[in-house]
Short mmCIF file of C-alpha atoms and ligand atoms in Angstrom, two decimals:
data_model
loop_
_atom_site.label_atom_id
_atom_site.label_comp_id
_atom_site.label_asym_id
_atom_site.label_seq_id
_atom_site.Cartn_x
_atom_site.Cartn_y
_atom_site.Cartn_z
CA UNK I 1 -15.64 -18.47 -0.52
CA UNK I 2 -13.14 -18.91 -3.01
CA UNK I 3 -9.49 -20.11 -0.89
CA UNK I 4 -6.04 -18.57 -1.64
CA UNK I 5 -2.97 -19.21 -0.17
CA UNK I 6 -1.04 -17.18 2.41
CA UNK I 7 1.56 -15.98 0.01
CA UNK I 8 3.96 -18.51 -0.30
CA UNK I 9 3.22 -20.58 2.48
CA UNK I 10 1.00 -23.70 2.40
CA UNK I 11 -1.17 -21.61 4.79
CA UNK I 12 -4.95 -21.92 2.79
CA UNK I 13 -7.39 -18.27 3.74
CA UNK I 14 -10.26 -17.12 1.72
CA UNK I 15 -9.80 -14.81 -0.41
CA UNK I 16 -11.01 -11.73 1.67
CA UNK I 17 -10.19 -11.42 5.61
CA UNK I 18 -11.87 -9.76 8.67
CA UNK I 19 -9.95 -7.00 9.94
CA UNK I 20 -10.09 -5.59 13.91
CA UNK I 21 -9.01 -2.11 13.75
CA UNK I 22 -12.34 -1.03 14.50
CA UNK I 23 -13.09 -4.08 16.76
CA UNK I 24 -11.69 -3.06 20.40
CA UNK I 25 -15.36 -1.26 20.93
CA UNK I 26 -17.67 -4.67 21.19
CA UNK I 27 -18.80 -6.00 23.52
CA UNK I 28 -17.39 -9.87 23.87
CA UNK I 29 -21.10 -10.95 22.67
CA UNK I 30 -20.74 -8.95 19.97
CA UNK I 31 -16.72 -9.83 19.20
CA UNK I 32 -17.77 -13.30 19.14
CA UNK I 33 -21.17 -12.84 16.69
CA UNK I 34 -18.34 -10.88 14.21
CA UNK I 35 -15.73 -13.47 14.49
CA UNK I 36 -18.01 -16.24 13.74
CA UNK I 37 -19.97 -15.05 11.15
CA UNK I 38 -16.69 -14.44 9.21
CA UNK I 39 -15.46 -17.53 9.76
CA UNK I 40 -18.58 -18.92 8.67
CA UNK I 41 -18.59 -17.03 5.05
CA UNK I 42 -14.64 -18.13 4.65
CA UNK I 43 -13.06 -15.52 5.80
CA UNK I 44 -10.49 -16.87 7.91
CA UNK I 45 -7.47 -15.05 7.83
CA UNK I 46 -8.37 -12.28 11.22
CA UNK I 47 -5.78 -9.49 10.95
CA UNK I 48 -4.98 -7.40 14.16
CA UNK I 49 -2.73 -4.91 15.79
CA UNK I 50 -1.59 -4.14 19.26
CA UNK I 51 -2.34 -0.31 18.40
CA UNK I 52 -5.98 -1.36 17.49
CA UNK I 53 -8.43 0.24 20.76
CA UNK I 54 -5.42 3.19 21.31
CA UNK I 55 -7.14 6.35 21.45
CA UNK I 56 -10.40 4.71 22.59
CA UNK I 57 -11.88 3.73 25.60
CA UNK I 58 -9.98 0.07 25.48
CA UNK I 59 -6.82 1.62 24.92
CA UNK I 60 -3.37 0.37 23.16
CA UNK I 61 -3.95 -3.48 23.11
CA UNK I 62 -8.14 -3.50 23.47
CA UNK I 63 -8.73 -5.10 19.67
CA UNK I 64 -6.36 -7.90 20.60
CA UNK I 65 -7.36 -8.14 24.74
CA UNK I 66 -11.29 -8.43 22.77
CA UNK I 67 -10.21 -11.27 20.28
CA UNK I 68 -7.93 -12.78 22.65
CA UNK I 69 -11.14 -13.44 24.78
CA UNK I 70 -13.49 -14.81 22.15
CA UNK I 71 -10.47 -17.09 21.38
CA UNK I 72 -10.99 -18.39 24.65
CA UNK I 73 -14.55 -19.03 25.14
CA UNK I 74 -14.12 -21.89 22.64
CA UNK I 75 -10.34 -24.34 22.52
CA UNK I 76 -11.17 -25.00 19.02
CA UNK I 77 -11.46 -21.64 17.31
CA UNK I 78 -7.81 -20.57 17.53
CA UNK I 79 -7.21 -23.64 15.40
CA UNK I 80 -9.83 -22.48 12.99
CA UNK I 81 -8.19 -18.77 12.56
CA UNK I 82 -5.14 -17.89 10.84
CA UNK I 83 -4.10 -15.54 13.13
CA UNK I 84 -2.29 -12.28 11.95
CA UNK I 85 -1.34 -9.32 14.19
CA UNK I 86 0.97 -6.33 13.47
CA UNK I 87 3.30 -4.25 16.17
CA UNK I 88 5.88 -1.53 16.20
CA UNK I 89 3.42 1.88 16.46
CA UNK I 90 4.31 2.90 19.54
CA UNK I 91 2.82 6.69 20.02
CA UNK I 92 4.01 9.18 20.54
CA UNK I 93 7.55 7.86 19.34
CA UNK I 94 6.12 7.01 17.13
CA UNK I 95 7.59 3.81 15.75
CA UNK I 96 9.84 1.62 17.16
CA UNK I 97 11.35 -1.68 15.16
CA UNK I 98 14.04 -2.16 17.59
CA UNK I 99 15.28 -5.75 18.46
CA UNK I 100 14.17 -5.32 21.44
CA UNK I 101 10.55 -4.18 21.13
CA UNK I 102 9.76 -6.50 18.89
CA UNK I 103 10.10 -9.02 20.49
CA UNK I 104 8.59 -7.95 23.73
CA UNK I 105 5.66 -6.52 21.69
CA UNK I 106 5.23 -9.80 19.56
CA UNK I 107 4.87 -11.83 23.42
CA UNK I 108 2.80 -8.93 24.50
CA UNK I 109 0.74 -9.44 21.82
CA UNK I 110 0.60 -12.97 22.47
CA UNK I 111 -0.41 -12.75 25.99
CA UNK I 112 -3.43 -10.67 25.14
CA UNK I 113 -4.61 -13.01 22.32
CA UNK I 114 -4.49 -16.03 24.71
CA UNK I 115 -2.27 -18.23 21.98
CA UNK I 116 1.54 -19.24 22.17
CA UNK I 117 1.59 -18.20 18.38
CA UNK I 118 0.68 -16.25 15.31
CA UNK I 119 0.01 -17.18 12.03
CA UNK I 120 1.62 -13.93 10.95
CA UNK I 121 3.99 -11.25 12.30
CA UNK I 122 4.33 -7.82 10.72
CA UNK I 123 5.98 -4.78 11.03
CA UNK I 124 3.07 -2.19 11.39
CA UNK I 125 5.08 0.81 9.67
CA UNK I 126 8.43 1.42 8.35
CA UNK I 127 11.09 2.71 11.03
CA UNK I 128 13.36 5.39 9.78
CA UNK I 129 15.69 5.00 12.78
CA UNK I 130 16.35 1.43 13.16
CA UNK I 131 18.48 -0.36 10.67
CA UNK I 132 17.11 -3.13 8.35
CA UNK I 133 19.73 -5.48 9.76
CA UNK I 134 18.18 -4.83 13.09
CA UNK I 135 14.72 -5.22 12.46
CA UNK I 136 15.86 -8.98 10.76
CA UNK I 137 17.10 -10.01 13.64
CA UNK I 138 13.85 -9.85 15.42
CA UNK I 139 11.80 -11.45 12.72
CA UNK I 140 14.70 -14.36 12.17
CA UNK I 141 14.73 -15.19 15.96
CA UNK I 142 10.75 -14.28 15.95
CA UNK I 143 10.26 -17.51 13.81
CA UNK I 144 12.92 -19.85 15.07
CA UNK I 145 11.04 -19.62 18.71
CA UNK I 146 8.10 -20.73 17.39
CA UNK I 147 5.96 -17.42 17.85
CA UNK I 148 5.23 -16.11 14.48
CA UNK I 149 4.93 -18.67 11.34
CA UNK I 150 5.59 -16.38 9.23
CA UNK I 151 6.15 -12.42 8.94
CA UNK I 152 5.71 -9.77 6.87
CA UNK I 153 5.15 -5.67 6.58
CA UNK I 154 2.57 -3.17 6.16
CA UNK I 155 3.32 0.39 4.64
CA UNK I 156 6.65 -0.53 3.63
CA UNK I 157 7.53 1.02 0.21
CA UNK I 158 8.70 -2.09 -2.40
CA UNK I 159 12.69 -0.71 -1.30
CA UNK I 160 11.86 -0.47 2.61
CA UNK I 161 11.17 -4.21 2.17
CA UNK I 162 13.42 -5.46 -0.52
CA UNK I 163 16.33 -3.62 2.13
CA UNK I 164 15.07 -5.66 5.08
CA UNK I 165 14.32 -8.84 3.09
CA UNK I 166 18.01 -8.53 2.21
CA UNK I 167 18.82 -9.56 6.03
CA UNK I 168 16.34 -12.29 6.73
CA UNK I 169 15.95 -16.29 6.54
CA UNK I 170 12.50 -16.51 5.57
CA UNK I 171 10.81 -14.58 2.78
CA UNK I 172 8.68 -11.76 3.97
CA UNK I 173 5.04 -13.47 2.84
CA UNK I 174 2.40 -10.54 3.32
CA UNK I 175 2.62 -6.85 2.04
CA UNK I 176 0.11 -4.57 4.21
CA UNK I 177 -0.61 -1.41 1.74
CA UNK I 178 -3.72 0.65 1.52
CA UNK I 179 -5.40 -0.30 -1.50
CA UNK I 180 -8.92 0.15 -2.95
CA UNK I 181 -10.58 1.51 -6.14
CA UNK I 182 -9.73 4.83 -4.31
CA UNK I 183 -6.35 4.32 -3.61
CA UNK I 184 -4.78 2.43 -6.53
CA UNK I 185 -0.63 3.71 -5.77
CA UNK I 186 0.43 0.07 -5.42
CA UNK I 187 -0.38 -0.72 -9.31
CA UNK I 188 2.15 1.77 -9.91
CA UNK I 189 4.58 2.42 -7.16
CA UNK I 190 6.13 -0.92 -7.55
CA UNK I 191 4.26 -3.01 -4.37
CA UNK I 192 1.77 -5.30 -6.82
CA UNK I 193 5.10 -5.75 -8.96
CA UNK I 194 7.11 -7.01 -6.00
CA UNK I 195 4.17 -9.28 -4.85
CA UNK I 196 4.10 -10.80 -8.30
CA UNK I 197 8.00 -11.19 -7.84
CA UNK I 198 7.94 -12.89 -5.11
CA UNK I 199 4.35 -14.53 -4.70
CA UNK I 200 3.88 -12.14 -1.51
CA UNK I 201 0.26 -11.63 -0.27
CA UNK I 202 -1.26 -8.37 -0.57
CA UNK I 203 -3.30 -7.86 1.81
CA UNK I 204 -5.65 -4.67 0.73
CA UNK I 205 -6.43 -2.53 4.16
CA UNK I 206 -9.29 -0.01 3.72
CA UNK I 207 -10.39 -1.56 0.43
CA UNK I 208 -13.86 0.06 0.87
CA UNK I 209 -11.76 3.69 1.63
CA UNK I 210 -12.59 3.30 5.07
CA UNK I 211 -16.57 3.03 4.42
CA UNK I 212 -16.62 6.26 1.56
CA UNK I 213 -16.51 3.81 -1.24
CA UNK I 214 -20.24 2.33 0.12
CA UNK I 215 -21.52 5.66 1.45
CA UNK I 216 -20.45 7.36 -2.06
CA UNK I 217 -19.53 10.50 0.31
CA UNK I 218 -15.79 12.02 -0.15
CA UNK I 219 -13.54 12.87 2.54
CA UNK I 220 -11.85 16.61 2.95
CA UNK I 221 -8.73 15.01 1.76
CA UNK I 222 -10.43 13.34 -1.30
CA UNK I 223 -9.77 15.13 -4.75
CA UNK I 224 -13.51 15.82 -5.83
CA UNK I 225 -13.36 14.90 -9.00
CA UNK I 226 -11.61 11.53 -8.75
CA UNK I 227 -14.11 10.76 -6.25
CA UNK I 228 -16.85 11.48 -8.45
CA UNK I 229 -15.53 9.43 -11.72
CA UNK I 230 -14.93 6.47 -8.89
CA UNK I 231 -18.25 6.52 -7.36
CA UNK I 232 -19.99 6.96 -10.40
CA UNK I 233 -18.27 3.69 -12.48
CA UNK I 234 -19.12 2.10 -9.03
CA UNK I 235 -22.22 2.29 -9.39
CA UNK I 236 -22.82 1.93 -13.22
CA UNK I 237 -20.87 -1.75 -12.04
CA UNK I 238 -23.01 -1.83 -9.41
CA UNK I 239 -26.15 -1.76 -11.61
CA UNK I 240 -24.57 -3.67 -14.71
CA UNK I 241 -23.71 -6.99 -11.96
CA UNK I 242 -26.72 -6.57 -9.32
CA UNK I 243 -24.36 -5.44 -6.57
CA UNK I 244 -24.05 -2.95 -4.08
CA UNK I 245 -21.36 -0.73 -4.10
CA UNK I 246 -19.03 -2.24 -1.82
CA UNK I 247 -19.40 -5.34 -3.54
CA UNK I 248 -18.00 -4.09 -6.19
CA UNK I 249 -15.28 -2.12 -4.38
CA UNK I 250 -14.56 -5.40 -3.23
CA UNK I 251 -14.12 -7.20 -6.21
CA UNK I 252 -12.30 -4.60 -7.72
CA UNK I 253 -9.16 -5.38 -5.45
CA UNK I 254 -9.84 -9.44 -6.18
CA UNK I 255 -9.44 -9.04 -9.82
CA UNK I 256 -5.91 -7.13 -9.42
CA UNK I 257 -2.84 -9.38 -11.26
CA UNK I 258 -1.47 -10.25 -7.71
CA UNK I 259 -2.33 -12.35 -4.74
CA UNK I 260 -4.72 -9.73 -2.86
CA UNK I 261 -6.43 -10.34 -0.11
CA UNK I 262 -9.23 -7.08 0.77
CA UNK I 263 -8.96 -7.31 4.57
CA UNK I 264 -12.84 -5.67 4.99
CA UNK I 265 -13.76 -3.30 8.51
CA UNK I 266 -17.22 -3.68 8.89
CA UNK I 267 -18.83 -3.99 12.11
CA UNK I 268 -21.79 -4.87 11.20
CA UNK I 269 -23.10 -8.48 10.81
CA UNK I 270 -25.32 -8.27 7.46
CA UNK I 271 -22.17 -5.86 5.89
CA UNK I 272 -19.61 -9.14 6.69
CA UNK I 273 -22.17 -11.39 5.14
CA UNK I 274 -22.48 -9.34 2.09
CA UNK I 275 -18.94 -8.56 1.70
CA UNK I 276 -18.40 -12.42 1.61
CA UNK I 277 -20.78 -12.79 -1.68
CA UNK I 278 -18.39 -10.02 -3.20
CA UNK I 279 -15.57 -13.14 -4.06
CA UNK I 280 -18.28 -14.57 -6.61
CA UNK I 281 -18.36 -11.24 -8.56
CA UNK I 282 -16.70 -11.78 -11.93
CA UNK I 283 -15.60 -8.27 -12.88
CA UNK I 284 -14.74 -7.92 -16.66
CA UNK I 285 -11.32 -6.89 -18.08
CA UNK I 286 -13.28 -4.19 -19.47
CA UNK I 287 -14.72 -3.26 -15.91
CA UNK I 288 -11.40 -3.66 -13.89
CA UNK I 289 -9.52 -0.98 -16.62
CA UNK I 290 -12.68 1.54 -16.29
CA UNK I 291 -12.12 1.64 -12.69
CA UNK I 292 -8.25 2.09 -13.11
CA UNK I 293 -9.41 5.21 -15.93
CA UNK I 294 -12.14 6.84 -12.95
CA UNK I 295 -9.01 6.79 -10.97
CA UNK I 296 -6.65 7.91 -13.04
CA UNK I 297 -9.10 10.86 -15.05
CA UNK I 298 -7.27 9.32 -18.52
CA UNK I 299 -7.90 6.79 -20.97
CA UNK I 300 -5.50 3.58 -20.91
CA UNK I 301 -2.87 4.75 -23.49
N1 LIG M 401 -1.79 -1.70 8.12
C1 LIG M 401 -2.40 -0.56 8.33
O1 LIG M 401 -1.76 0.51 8.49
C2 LIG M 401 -3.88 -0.53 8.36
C3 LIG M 401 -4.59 0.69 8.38
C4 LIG M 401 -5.97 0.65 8.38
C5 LIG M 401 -6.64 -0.58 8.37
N2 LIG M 401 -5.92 -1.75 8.38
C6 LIG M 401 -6.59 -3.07 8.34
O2 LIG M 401 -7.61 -3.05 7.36
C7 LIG M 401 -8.85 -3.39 7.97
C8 LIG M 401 -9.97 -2.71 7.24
O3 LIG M 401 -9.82 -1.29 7.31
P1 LIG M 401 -11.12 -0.39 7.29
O4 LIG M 401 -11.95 -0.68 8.47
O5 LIG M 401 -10.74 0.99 7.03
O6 LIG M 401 -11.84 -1.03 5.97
P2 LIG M 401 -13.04 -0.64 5.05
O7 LIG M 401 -13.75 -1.93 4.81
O8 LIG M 401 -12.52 0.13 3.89
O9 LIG M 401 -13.96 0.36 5.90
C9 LIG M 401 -14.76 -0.07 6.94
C10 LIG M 401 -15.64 1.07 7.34
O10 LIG M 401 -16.59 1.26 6.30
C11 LIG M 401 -17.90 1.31 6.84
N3 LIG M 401 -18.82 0.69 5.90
C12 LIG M 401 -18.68 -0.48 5.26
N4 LIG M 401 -19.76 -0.72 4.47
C13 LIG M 401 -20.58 0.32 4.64
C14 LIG M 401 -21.84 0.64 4.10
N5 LIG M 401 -22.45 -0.16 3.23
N6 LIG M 401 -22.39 1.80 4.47
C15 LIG M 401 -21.79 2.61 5.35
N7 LIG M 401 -20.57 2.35 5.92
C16 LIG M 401 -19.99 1.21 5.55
C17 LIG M 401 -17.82 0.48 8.09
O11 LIG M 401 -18.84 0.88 8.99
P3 LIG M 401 -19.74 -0.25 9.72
O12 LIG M 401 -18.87 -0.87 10.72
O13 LIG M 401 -20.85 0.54 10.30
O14 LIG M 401 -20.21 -1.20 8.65
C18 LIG M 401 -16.43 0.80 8.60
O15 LIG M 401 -16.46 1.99 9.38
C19 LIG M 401 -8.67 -2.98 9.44
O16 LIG M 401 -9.57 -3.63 10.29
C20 LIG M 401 -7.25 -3.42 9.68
O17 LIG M 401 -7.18 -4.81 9.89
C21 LIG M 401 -4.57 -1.73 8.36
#
């Protein structure tokens, strides 16, 4: 798989990543057949959360508990992983950024991933009641210990972060939006911008729209005919570059201006495998800007 960096680190992860928000549910057979096999087709970078298995049978902590015990069947793996987890949803609260928690939630996290550190720290959502100042504090004395490499932030609007940046020693390397052929707000609200400022990684959660961008079957919330105009230059891609659908998804988000890095859900083995083979899919400039029209319902101006 084709390698990209970490943001602006000298941390090297292929260019899509296995995600574990849907994880907490295997068994530890099963945890370790997923892990592997994405390791295996490049995929390196594993990105977690402490809220990952809340709501489920595993409960708050179960994704990381699940990975924190296929990290310790084998010494070598952690090694082999860049390791990124998230924390600060803490229902019903609901978030909570605090000095405090963070740092309690960051060795939490550690002691149910088995590991004295993580690759990558981030703030899971923004908190509207903590200040920035605050929530610097954690990450600055996050990295001196020696627990987090690096850090970074998920649904954090391009000011949210620019505000917190403001207070902290180290640049803020990953931004955690939703992005997909279906969701396409960071091309214009400013996030791909700021990446491409400041050589941030973007890494794309739900770049398959949470599975509807392979199944070609729309949500309630979905606007119909958006949907349609996606799923239907999907699959005229699809046809024109032999590739399924989410393939295509896929390469959709690799061919964006900035650093992005699709973090894909499946659970299944075959879908990880075929995910991988999306990196080698050259999408035109003509392809890329039909998807951006589908989404948009206009012609580029
Ligand atoms: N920061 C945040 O707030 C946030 C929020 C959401 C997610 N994330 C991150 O992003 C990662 C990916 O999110 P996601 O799981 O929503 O990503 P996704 O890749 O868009 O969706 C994965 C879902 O699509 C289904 N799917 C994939 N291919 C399919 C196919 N060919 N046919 C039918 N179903 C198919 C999968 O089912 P199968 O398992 O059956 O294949 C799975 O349920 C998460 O694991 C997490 O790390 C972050």
């Amino acid at each position: 798989m084709k390698q990209t960096y970490l943001g602006p680190t000298d941390i090297k992860v292929g260019c899509i990543a296995y995600g574990n928000w849907r994880f907490a549910g295997s068994t530890l057979e099963e945890a370790d057949e997923k892990i592997r096999t994405a390791l295996d087709y490049g995929m390196n970078l594993i990105d977690t959360a402490d809220i990952y298995g809340f709501g489920e049978p595993a409960g708050f902590g179960g994704a990381e508990e699940r990975l924190g015990e296929v990290l310790s069947m084998d010494k070598g793996l952690r090694e082999k992983i860049v390791l990124a987890t998230k924390g600060g949803i803490i229902p019903p609260r609901p978030y909570d950024s605090s000095y405090d928690y963070l740092i309690e939630a960051l060795d939490n996290s550690l002691s149910r991933l088995r590991t004295n550190y993580v690759d990558l720290y981030q703030i899971h959502r923004p908190d509207l009641i903590v200040p920035f100042e605050e929530q610097a504090r954690a990450l600055n004395d996050i990295i001196k210990s020696g627990k987090a490499r690096h850090v970074g932030v998920s649904n954090f609007t391009v000011s949210q972060t620019r505000a917190l940046q403001a207070h902290l020693d180290a640049p803020l390397v990953s931004l955690q939006p939703e992005f997909s052929a279906l969701e396409q707000s960071p091309m214009t609200d400013g996030i791909l911008d700021y990446a491409g400022e400041t050589r941030a990684a973007v890494l794309a959660w739900s770049p398959l729209a949470g599975g509807r961008l392979a199944t070609g079957l729309a949500s309630e919330g979905d606007d119909a005919d958006r949907f349609g105009r996606v799923i239907d230059t999907i699959d005229k891609l699809a046809s024109d570059h032999g590739a399924s659908r989410s393939q295509i998804a896929l390469a959709f988000t690799l061919r964006s201006q900035a650093n992005v890095i699709p973090i894909i859900g499946t659970q299944n083995i075959d879908r990880i495998i075929e995910s991988a083979a999306s990196a080698d899919i050259e999408l035109t400039a003509r392809d890329y800007y039909d998807l951006v029209e589908a989404y948009r319902g206009v012609g580029m101006p």
